[in-house]
Short mmCIF file of C-alpha atoms and ligand atoms in Angstrom, two decimals:
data_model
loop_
_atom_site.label_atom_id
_atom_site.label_comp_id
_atom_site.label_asym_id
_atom_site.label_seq_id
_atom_site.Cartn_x
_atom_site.Cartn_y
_atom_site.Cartn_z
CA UNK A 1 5.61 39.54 -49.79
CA UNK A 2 9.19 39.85 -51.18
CA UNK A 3 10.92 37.69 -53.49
CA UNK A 4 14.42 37.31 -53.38
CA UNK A 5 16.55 35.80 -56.29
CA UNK A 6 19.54 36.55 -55.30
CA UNK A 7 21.55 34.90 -51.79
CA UNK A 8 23.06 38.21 -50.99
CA UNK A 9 19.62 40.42 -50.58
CA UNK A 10 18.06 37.32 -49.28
CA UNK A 11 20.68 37.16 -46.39
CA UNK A 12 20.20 40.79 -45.65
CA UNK A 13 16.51 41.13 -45.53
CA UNK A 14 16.75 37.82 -43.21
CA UNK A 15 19.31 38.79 -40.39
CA UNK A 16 16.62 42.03 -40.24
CA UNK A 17 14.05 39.94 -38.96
CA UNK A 18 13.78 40.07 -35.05
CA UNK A 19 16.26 37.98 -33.29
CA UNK A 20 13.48 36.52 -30.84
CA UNK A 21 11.23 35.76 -34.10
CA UNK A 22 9.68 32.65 -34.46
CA UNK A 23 10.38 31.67 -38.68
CA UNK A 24 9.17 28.92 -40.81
CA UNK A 25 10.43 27.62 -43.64
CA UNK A 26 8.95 25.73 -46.66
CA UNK A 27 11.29 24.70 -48.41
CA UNK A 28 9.56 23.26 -51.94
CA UNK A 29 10.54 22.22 -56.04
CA UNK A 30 7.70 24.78 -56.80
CA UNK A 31 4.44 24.42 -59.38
CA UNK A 32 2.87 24.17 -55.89
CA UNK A 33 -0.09 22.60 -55.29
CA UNK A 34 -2.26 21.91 -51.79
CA UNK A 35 -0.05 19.90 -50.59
CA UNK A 36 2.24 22.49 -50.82
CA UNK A 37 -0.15 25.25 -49.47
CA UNK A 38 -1.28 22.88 -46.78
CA UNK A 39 2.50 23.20 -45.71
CA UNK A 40 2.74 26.97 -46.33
CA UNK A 41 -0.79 27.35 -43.97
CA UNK A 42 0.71 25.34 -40.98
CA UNK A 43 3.27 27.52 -40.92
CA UNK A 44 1.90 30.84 -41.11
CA UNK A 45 -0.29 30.12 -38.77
CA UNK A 46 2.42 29.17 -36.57
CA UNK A 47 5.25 31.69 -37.00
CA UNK A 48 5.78 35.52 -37.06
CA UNK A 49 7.60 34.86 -40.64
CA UNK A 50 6.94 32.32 -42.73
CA UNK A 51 10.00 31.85 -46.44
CA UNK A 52 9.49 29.56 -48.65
CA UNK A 53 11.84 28.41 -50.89
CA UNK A 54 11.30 27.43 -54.95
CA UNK A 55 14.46 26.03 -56.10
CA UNK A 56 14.41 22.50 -58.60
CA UNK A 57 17.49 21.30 -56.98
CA UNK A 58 19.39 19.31 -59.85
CA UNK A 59 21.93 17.66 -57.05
CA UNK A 60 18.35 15.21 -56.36
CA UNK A 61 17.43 14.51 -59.68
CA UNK A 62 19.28 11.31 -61.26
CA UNK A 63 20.93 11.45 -64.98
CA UNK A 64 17.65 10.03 -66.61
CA UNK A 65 14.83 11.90 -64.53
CA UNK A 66 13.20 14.64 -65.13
CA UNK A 67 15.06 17.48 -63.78
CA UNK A 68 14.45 19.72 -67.20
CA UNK A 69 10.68 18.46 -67.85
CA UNK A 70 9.72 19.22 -64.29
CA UNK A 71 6.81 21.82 -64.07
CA UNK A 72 7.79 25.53 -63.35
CA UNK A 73 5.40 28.05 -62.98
CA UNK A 74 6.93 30.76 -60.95
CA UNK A 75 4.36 34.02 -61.23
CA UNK A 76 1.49 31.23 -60.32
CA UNK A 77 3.69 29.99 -57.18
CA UNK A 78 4.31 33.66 -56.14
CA UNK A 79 0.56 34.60 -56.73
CA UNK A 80 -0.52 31.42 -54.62
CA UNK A 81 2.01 32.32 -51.84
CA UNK A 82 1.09 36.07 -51.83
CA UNK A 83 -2.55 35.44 -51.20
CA UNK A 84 -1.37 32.53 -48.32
CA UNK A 85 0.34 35.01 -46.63
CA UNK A 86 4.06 34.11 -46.72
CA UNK A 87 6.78 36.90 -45.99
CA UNK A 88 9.81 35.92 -47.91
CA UNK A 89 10.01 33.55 -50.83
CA UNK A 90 13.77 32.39 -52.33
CA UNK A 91 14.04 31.70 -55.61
CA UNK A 92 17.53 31.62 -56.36
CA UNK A 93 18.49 29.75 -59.43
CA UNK A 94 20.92 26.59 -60.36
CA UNK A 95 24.45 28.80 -60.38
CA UNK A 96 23.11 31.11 -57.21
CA UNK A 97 23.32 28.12 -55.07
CA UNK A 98 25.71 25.90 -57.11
CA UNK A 99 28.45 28.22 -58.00
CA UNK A 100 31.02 25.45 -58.29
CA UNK A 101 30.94 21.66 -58.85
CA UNK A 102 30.33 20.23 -55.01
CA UNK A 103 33.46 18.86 -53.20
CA UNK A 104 31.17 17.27 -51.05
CA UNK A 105 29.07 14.14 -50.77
CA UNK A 106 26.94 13.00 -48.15
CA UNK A 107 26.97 9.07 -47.02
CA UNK A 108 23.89 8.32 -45.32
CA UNK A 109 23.57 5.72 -43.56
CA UNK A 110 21.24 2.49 -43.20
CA UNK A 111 18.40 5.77 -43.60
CA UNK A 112 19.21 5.29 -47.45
CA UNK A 113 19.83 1.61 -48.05
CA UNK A 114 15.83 1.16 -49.09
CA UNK A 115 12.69 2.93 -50.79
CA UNK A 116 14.25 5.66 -52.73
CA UNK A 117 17.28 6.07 -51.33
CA UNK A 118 17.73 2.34 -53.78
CA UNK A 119 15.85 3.28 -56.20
CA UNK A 120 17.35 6.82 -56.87
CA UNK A 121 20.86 6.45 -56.21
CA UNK A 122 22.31 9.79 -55.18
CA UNK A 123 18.74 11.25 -54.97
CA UNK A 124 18.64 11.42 -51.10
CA UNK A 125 22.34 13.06 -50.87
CA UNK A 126 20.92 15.83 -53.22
CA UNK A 127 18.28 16.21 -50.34
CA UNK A 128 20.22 16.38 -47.78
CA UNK A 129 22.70 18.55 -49.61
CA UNK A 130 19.81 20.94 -50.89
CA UNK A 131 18.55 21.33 -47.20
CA UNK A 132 21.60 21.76 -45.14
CA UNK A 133 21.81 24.84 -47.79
CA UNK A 134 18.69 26.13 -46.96
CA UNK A 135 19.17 25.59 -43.31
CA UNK A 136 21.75 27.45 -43.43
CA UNK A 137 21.10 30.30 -45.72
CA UNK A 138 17.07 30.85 -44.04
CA UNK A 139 18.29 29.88 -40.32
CA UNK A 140 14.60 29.03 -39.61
CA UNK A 141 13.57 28.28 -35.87
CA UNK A 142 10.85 25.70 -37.74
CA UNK A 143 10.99 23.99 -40.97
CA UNK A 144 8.26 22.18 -42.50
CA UNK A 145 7.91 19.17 -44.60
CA UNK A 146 5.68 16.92 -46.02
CA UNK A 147 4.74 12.90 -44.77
CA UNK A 148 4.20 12.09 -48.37
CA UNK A 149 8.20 11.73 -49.05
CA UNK A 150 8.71 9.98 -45.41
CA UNK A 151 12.27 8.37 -46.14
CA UNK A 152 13.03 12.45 -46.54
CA UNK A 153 11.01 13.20 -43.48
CA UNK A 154 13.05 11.03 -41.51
CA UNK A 155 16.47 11.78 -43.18
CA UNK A 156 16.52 15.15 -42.51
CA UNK A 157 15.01 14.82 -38.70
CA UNK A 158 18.60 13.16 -38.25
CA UNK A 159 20.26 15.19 -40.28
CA UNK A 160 18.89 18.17 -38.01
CA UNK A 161 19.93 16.05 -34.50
CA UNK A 162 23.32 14.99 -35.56
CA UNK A 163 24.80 18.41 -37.16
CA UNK A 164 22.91 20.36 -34.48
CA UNK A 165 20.65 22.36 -36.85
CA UNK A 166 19.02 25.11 -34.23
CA UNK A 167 15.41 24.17 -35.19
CA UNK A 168 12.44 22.06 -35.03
CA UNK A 169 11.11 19.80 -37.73
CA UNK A 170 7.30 19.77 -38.24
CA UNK A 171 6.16 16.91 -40.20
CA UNK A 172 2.85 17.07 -42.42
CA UNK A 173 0.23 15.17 -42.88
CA UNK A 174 -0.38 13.85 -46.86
CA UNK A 175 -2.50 15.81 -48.98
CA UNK A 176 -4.85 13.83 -51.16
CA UNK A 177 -7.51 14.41 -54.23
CA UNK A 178 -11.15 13.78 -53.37
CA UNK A 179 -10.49 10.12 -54.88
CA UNK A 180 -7.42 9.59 -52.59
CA UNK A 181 -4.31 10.36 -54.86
CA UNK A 182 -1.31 12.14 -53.43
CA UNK A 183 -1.24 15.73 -54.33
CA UNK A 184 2.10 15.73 -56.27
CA UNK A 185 3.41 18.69 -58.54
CA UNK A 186 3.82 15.25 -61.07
CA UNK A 187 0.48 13.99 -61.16
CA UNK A 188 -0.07 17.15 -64.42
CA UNK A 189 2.35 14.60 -66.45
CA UNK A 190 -0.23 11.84 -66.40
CA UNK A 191 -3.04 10.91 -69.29
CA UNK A 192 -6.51 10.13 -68.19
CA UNK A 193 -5.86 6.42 -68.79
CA UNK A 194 -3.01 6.91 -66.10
CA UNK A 195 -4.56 9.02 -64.20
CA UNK A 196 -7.03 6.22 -63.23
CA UNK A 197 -4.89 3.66 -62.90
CA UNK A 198 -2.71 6.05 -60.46
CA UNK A 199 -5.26 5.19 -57.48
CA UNK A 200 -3.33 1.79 -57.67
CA UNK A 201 -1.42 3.55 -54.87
CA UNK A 202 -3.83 4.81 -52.46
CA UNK A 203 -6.35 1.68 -52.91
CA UNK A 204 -3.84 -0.68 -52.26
CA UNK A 205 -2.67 0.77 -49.10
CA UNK A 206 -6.30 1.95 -47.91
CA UNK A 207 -6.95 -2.28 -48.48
CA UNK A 208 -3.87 -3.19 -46.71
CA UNK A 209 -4.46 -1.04 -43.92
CA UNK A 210 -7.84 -2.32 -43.49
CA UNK A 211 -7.10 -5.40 -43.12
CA UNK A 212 -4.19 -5.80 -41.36
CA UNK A 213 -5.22 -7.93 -38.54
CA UNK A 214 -5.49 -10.57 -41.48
CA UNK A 215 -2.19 -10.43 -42.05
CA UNK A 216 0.70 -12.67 -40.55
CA UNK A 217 4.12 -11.83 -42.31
CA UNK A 218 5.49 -9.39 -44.80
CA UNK A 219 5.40 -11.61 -47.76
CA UNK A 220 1.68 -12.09 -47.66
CA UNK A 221 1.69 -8.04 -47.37
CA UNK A 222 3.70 -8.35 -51.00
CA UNK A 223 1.48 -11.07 -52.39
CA UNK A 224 -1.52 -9.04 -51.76
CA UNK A 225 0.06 -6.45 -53.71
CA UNK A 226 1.22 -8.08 -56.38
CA UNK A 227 -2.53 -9.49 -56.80
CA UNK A 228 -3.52 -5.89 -57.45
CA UNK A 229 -1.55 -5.20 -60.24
CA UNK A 230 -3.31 -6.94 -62.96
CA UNK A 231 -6.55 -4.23 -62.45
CA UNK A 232 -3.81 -1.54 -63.04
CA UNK A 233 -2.29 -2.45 -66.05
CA UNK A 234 -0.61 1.10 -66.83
CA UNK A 235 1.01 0.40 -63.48
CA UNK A 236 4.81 -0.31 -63.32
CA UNK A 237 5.67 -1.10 -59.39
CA UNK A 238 8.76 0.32 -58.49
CA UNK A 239 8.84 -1.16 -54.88
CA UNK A 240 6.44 -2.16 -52.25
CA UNK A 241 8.04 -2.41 -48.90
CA UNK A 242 6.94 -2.59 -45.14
CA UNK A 243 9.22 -0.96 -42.35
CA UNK A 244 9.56 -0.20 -38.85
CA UNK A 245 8.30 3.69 -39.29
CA UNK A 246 11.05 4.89 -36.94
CA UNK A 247 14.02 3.23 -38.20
CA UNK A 248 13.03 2.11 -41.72
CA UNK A 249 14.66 -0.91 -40.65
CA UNK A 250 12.92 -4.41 -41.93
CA UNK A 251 10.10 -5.99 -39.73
CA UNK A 252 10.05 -9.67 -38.35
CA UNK A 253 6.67 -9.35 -36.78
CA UNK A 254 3.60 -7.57 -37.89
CA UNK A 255 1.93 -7.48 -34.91
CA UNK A 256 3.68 -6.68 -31.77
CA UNK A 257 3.03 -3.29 -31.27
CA UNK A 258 5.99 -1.44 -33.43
CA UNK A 259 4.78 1.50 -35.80
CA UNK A 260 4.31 -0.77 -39.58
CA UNK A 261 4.94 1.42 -42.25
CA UNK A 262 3.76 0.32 -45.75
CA UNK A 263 5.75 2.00 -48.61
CA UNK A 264 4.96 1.85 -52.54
CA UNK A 265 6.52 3.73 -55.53
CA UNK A 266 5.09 2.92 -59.07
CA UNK A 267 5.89 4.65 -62.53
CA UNK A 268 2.96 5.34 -65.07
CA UNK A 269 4.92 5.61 -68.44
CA UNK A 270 7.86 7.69 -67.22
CA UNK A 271 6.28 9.57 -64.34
CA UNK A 272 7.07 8.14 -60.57
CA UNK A 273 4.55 8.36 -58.15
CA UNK A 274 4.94 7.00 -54.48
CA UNK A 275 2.96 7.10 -51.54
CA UNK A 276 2.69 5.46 -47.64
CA UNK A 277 0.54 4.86 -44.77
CA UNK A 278 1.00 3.46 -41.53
CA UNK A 279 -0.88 0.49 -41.62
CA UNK A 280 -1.10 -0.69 -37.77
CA UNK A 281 -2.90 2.19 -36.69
P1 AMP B 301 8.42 19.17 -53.47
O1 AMP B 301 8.12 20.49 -54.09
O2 AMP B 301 7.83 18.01 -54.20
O3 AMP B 301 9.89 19.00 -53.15
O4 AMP B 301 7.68 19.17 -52.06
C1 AMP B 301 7.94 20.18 -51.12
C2 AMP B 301 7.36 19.76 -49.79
O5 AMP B 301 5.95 19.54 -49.91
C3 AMP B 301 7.96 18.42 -49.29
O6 AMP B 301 8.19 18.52 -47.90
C4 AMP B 301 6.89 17.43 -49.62
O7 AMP B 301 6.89 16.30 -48.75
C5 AMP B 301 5.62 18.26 -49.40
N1 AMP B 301 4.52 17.68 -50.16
C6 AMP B 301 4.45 17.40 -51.47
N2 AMP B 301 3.26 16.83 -51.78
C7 AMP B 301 2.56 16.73 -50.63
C8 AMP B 301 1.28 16.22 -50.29
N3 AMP B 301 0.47 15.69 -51.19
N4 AMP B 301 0.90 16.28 -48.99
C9 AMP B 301 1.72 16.81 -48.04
N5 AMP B 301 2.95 17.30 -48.31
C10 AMP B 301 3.37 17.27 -49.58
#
């Protein structure tokens, strides 16, 4: 495996790969965890050359997150990645790919207007910003990324169609603990007390999921929610929205057949967590 700090090395080792090759990329925030290797697995097994990418972009991170608390742990990552079998990994830093202030700004529309494209203004032109980078920079024929941040998912599969990026997206499935919480390289912030009351996510989809057919409109959806709350008292809901999964437009019906998405972001003291599930099948 070779690790590559710098663009300029990085750029030469890649244009030496086979033109015909068939390369993943993963591109990841590092302190990796199986979410992350569950990513980094798909792809190996599905390309000649899999790169990953550790790089804590700060264009995604707002003023008052945690862009400087956020957990690095590079010689674990590399150690984790070596033994999963990856090729290349990039690890440039801040000023490698930010040389200057950016000129440019992405609008994004409708894609953004909800979920955490509202809640994090600017976070999801960081994203796309961050990406169209590593696009560019890897030129992988496959890039991989997680269902757990599915506003992103869907972001960049149209940021891929409309600039004409010469690859495939491969969305993956969530990654969850034994008790049903997200992998996320955030859940090490959280006390025990938090910790618990963290499965507010996951049990309050897995109970709207199951039963849906009880449901009639959107707003009962919400009051359900809101009804959980109280048994999470560390638990500060950010949002809780339901969506058409394909446009992340707003639903009028729940049950005609359309893909219903069910959304929910939540902070424990300072740390963010959010999850989803599709809830009609
Ligand atoms: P991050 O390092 O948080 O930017 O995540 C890098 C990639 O891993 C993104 O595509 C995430 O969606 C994906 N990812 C993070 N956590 C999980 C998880 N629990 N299950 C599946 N994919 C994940």
């Amino acid at each position: 495996m070779q690790v590559f700090p710098r663009i300029s090395a990085f750029r030469a080792a890649r244009k030496k790969l086979p033109a015909d090759a068939r390369i993943g990329l993963v591109p990841t925030m590092g302190a990796l965890h199986r979410g992350h290797a569950s990513l980094v697995k798909k792809s190996v097994a599905e390309n000649d050359f899999t790169i990953v990418s550790i790089f804590v972009n700060p264009t995604q991170f707002g003023p008052n997150e945690d862009f400087e608390q956020y957990p690095r742990d590079l010689d674990k990552d590399l150690a984790l990645l070596d033994e999963l079998g990856v090729d290349m990994v990039f690890t440039p830093s801040t000023t490698e790919i930010y040389p200057e202030t950016s000129h440019f700004y992405f609008e994004i529309h409708q894609l953004a207007d909800r979920l955490c494209g509202r809640s994090r203004p600017g976070h999801m032109n960081g994203v796309v910003q961050v990406v169209s980078i590593l696009f560019h920079l890897c030129e992988p024929t496959h890039a991989y990324f997680g269902l757990k941040d599915y506003q992103q998912c869907r972001i960049i599969e149209h940021l891929i169609r409309e600039l004409h990026f010469p690859l495939k997206l491969v969305p993956c499935s969530i990654v969850r603990e034994a008790d049903g919480l997200a992998f996320s390289s955030r859940n090490v912030y959280l006390s025990a007390g938090q910790r618990r009351d963290a499965l507010f996510l996951y049990h309050t989809l897995r109970q709207l999921k199951k039963n849906f057919a009880q449901f009639q409109t959107v707003d009962e959806l919400q009051a359900f929610v809101q009804a959980q709350l109280p048994r999470y008292p560390l638990v500060k809901l950010d949002y809780f929205e339901v969506l058409h999964g394909k446009t992340l437009q707003p639903l009028t019906e729940l049950h005609n057949g359309e893909h219903v998405h069910a959304f929910l972001a939540a902070f424990l003291g300072q740390t963010r967590l959010i999850d989803n599930m599709r809830l009609d099948k």
